[in-house]
Amino acid sequence: MADVTEAPPTAEPAPKKEKKVKPKPADVVIPPKKPKLSKAERRELQERQRAAKAAGEKPNKADGSIMGGGAGDSGGKGSGKGGKDVSGATADKKGDKKSEDARGGEGGTTRGASEDKMVSLFSHLPPPKAPLEIQHQLSSTNRSNALQPAILTLGHLYQTHSLLGGNTRCRAMLQSFSILLKSYTPPPSSRDFRHDVDHALLKPAFQYWTTLCRPHSVSMGNAFSFLKLAVANLDRDLAWAEARELLLESMEAYVTERIEYAGKAISRHAGSKIQDSGDVILVFGKSEVVNRLLLDAALVDKKKFRVIVVD
């Protein structure tokens, strides 16, 4: 007789665990799902949103309508018993925040349409100040800090653009520093006159000129750094009269070597590039060095050329 093997009993499937359904709280209102829009409907929605944005109102992304703050605007959020109408409150809060941002507070600067139209080419320049604001800042600075008349006079010339050109403004700054050094005497309680000259004489004047009157030029920044280094390199035990004479001589040498001689060297080198064959030179604005270059080429070297000034 053949052996009959019995098949092993199959395991019964484990009963599935029933998922616990969390009860939905009564106060929570689930907004309906957004319907899928066709390509034509999306284009129409975008056009309505652009029109609402151009009109200065905030468009609703769901249906393209304008959001309002009325009590009857539920927008799918305030329907049902026990539901909270939060759309109107949210719109009111945003409107209050926008009005506060527009006001900006007393003495603050408001962001207007001029900032939105700022050209990236001129974004590094400081925004222009109103004449009344400048006068208020100047008067408050004059009352708080005992600035000498030479500082205030040069600041007025900077502010009114009476001095034009980087080298011209640099010479005027060094001349004013010369006047200040001649009339300055360190206090008897001073331990180091170098610290007093730097913090009580040079820095206040330079900050007044560059922050309240007009931003400094490259030549002014280089000359100020040179003067601060010259003050720091003075001997601490040196008498103030001798130290003052050294600083005055250093400033005179700076004007002669770094401005006058440098301009002549640039004029001689660049003037050799102009050919006496009817060259046309394009110049942007006005520069002291470029002006000297063109005059030397025309009057000294007797070269004939044309100049086009773009400004």
C-alpha positions as semicolon CSV with decimal commas, in nm:
position;residue;x (nm);y (nm);z (nm)
1;M;0,000;0,000;0,000
2;A;0,126;0,344;-0,090
3;D;0,201;0,585;0,187
4;V;-0,029;0,882;0,182
5;T;0,130;1,196;0,326
6;E;-0,105;1,443;0,473
7;A;-0,058;1,808;0,383
8;P;0,036;2,030;0,675
9;P;-0,251;2,238;0,799
10;T;-0,248;2,593;0,660
11;A;-0,220;2,870;0,909
12;E;-0,528;3,078;0,946
13;P;-0,481;3,447;0,854
14;A;-0,453;3,674;1,150
15;P;-0,753;3,896;1,196
16;K;-0,700;4,247;1,071
17;K;-0,680;4,512;1,334
18;E;-0,949;4,765;1,303
19;K;-0,819;5,118;1,252
20;K;-0,923;5,354;1,519
21;V;-1,098;5,650;1,368
22;K;-1,018;5,962;1,558
23;P;-1,324;6,170;1,626
24;K;-1,319;6,505;1,454
25;P;-1,345;6,796;1,693
26;A;-1,644;7,014;1,642
27;D;-1,450;7,341;1,629
28;V;-1,220;7,241;1,341
29;V;-1,353;7,314;0,993
30;I;-1,178;7,132;0,710
31;P;-1,174;7,342;0,392
32;P;-1,284;7,173;0,073
33;K;-1,024;7,054;-0,176
34;K;-0,934;7,293;-0,455
35;P;-1,078;7,188;-0,789
36;K;-0,838;7,115;-1,073
37;L;-0,838;7,394;-1,328
38;S;-0,788;7,366;-1,698
39;K;-0,521;7,558;-1,887
40;A;-0,768;7,828;-1,997
41;E;-0,901;7,866;-1,644
42;R;-0,549;7,898;-1,500
43;R;-0,463;8,166;-1,757
44;E;-0,781;8,355;-1,669
45;L;-0,699;8,325;-1,298
46;Q;-0,349;8,463;-1,354
47;E;-0,487;8,758;-1,548
48;R;-0,731;8,838;-1,269
49;Q;-0,455;8,815;-1,010
50;R;-0,233;9,050;-1,211
51;A;-0,519;9,298;-1,244
52;A;-0,584;9,282;-0,870
53;K;-0,213;9,330;-0,795
54;A;-0,197;9,630;-1,027
55;A;-0,498;9,777;-0,847
56;G;-0,315;9,745;-0,514
57;E;-0,538;9,471;-0,366
58;K;-0,449;9,120;-0,257
59;P;-0,592;8,844;-0,477
60;N;-0,726;8,517;-0,336
61;K;-0,527;8,226;-0,477
62;A;-0,822;7,987;-0,461
63;D;-1,062;8,161;-0,697
64;G;-0,889;8,481;-0,802
65;S;-1,136;8,702;-0,613
66;I;-1,034;8,992;-0,393
67;M;-1,006;8,919;-0,024
68;G;-1,216;9,138;0,193
69;G;-1,254;9,192;0,565
70;G;-1,635;9,168;0,587
71;A;-1,818;8,936;0,822
72;G;-2,011;8,773;0,541
73;D;-1,695;8,656;0,361
74;S;-1,650;8,302;0,485
75;G;-1,429;8,162;0,205
76;G;-1,493;7,807;0,321
77;K;-1,342;7,876;0,662
78;G;-1,626;8,010;0,873
79;S;-1,922;7,794;0,771
80;G;-2,085;7,546;1,007
81;K;-2,190;7,562;1,367
82;G;-1,919;7,652;1,609
83;G;-1,686;7,751;1,323
84;K;-1,468;8,060;1,360
85;D;-1,463;8,325;1,092
86;V;-1,088;8,397;1,077
87;S;-1,067;8,538;0,724
88;G;-1,193;8,882;0,820
89;A;-0,969;8,901;1,128
90;T;-0,664;8,795;0,929
91;A;-0,732;9,051;0,661
92;D;-0,780;9,322;0,927
93;K;-0,448;9,232;1,093
94;K;-0,265;9,242;0,762
95;G;-0,425;9,574;0,679
96;D;-0,319;9,719;1,016
97;K;0,036;9,591;0,963
98;K;0,054;9,748;0,619
99;S;-0,073;10,081;0,754
100;E;0,188;10,072;1,032
101;D;0,462;9,995;0,780
102;A;0,343;10,281;0,562
103;R;0,347;10,525;0,852
104;G;0,695;10,409;0,956
105;G;0,688;10,592;1,288
106;E;0,806;10,936;1,382
107;G;1,149;11,017;1,243
108;G;1,165;10,692;1,042
109;T;1,207;10,654;0,670
110;T;0,918;10,519;0,465
111;R;0,968;10,293;0,168
112;G;0,812;10,470;-0,125
113;A;0,781;10,418;-0,493
114;S;1,122;10,576;-0,553
115;E;1,297;10,281;-0,382
116;D;1,109;10,034;-0,599
117;K;1,231;10,218;-0,910
118;M;1,595;10,224;-0,799
119;V;1,833;10,139;-1,082
120;S;2,088;9,874;-0,984
121;L;2,367;10,083;-1,137
122;F;2,313;10,352;-0,870
123;S;2,210;10,126;-0,581
124;H;2,544;10,180;-0,401
125;L;2,482;10,554;-0,372
126;P;2,309;10,689;-0,059
127;P;1,951;10,814;-0,105
128;P;1,915;11,192;-0,136
129;K;1,805;11,381;0,171
130;A;1,550;11,657;0,187
131;P;1,690;12,008;0,255
132;L;1,491;12,039;0,578
133;E;1,625;11,705;0,703
134;I;1,984;11,811;0,629
135;Q;1,938;12,143;0,808
136;H;1,790;11,964;1,110
137;Q;2,084;11,721;1,125
138;L;2,338;11,999;1,086
139;S;2,179;12,213;1,356
140;S;2,152;11,921;1,601
141;T;2,516;11,827;1,537
142;N;2,631;12,185;1,589
143;R;2,452;12,199;1,923
144;S;2,576;11,864;2,050
145;N;2,937;11,877;1,930
146;A;3,164;12,178;1,960
147;L;3,287;12,171;1,601
148;Q;3,523;12,444;1,492
149;P;3,422;12,696;1,225
150;A;3,669;12,551;0,972
151;I;3,490;12,215;0,987
152;L;3,146;12,371;0,946
153;T;3,259;12,592;0,658
154;L;3,410;12,306;0,460
155;G;3,104;12,092;0,534
156;H;2,881;12,361;0,386
157;L;3,097;12,371;0,072
158;Y;3,072;11,992;0,040
159;Q;2,698;11,996;0,092
160;T;2,627;12,269;-0,164
161;H;2,862;12,107;-0,421
162;S;3,074;12,421;-0,434
163;L;3,384;12,201;-0,447
164;L;3,383;11,953;-0,735
165;G;3,638;11,683;-0,813
166;G;3,802;11,429;-0,588
167;N;4,143;11,599;-0,579
168;T;3,991;11,940;-0,509
169;R;3,791;11,805;-0,218
170;C;4,098;11,619;-0,088
171;R;4,313;11,934;-0,093
172;A;4,041;12,128;0,090
173;M;4,019;11,855;0,355
174;L;4,394;11,857;0,418
175;Q;4,396;12,238;0,435
176;S;4,122;12,227;0,697
177;F;4,317;11,969;0,896
178;S;4,619;12,200;0,880
179;I;4,413;12,485;1,027
180;L;4,282;12,257;1,301
181;L;4,628;12,130;1,392
182;K;4,771;12,482;1,415
183;S;4,502;12,587;1,662
184;Y;4,484;12,260;1,860
185;T;4,657;12,197;2,192
186;P;4,626;11,865;2,377
187;P;4,476;11,891;2,728
188;P;4,724;11,897;3,018
189;S;4,585;11,570;3,154
190;S;4,654;11,388;2,826
191;R;4,877;11,083;2,852
192;D;4,915;11,030;2,478
193;F;4,857;11,320;2,239
194;R;4,827;11,078;1,945
195;H;4,507;10,932;2,086
196;D;4,365;11,280;2,151
197;V;4,446;11,405;1,801
198;D;4,289;11,100;1,641
199;H;3,967;11,081;1,848
200;A;3,911;11,446;1,937
201;L;4,023;11,618;1,616
202;L;4,045;11,398;1,307
203;K;3,758;11,149;1,347
204;P;3,481;11,397;1,444
205;A;3,563;11,624;1,150
206;F;3,584;11,343;0,896
207;Q;3,263;11,179;1,019
208;Y;3,081;11,512;1,003
209;W;3,191;11,573;0,645
210;T;3,120;11,224;0,515
211;T;2,796;11,137;0,699
212;L;2,611;11,466;0,717
213;C;2,752;11,662;0,421
214;R;2,865;11,437;0,136
215;P;3,024;11,091;0,096
216;H;3,400;11,102;0,068
217;S;3,588;11,041;-0,254
218;V;3,859;10,779;-0,301
219;S;4,135;11,038;-0,271
220;M;3,984;11,173;0,052
221;G;3,972;10,826;0,204
222;N;4,335;10,757;0,109
223;A;4,451;11,092;0,248
224;F;4,265;11,039;0,576
225;S;4,417;10,692;0,617
226;F;4,763;10,839;0,546
227;L;4,712;11,112;0,807
228;K;4,597;10,866;1,073
229;L;4,902;10,649;1,004
230;A;5,129;10,953;1,028
231;V;4,981;11,039;1,369
232;A;5,020;10,680;1,492
233;N;5,387;10,668;1,383
234;L;5,483;10,974;1,587
235;D;5,702;10,926;1,893
236;R;5,500;10,934;2,213
237;D;5,761;11,136;2,400
238;L;5,786;11,397;2,124
239;A;5,687;11,753;2,209
240;W;5,356;11,866;2,064
241;A;5,511;12,160;1,876
242;E;5,756;11,930;1,696
243;A;5,486;11,670;1,630
244;R;5,260;11,934;1,479
245;E;5,534;12,054;1,243
246;L;5,597;11,697;1,129
247;L;5,227;11,644;1,055
248;L;5,202;11,970;0,858
249;E;5,509;11,877;0,653
250;S;5,368;11,530;0,590
251;M;5,042;11,673;0,455
252;E;5,225;11,915;0,226
253;A;5,442;11,632;0,095
254;Y;5,132;11,419;0,039
255;V;4,966;11,687;-0,175
256;T;5,284;11,740;-0,375
257;E;5,379;11,378;-0,433
258;R;5,049;11,188;-0,432
259;I;4,835;11,446;-0,615
260;E;5,049;11,691;-0,815
261;Y;5,334;11,465;-0,927
262;A;5,101;11,168;-0,975
263;G;4,878;11,375;-1,204
264;K;5,175;11,484;-1,413
265;A;5,304;11,128;-1,444
266;I;4,963;11,002;-1,554
267;S;4,934;11,288;-1,804
268;R;5,273;11,213;-1,959
269;H;5,214;10,840;-1,982
270;A;4,858;10,853;-2,113
271;G;4,929;11,144;-2,345
272;S;5,172;10,929;-2,541
273;K;4,880;10,701;-2,637
274;I;4,708;10,982;-2,831
275;Q;4,804;10,967;-3,197
276;D;4,843;11,284;-3,403
277;S;4,618;11,153;-3,675
278;G;4,273;11,278;-3,587
279;D;4,196;11,049;-3,295
280;V;3,856;11,077;-3,127
281;I;3,863;11,055;-2,747
282;L;3,545;10,975;-2,554
283;V;3,536;11,121;-2,202
284;F;3,272;11,065;-1,934
285;G;3,218;11,362;-1,703
286;K;3,504;11,582;-1,588
287;S;3,826;11,477;-1,423
288;E;4,120;11,693;-1,320
289;V;4,377;11,441;-1,441
290;V;4,199;11,379;-1,772
291;N;4,162;11,753;-1,826
292;R;4,536;11,804;-1,770
293;L;4,610;11,512;-2,002
294;L;4,408;11,662;-2,288
295;L;4,550;12,012;-2,239
296;D;4,909;11,885;-2,237
297;A;4,849;11,680;-2,551
298;A;4,691;11,975;-2,733
299;L;4,904;12,269;-2,609
300;V;5,241;12,113;-2,528
301;D;5,263;11,825;-2,774
302;K;5,065;12,011;-3,044
303;K;4,852;11,707;-3,128
304;K;4,526;11,739;-3,317
305;F;4,235;11,528;-3,197
306;R;3,867;11,549;-3,115
307;V;3,705;11,507;-2,772
308;I;3,347;11,391;-2,703
309;V;3,224;11,448;-2,347
310;V;2,939;11,224;-2,232
311;D;2,751;11,356;-1,928
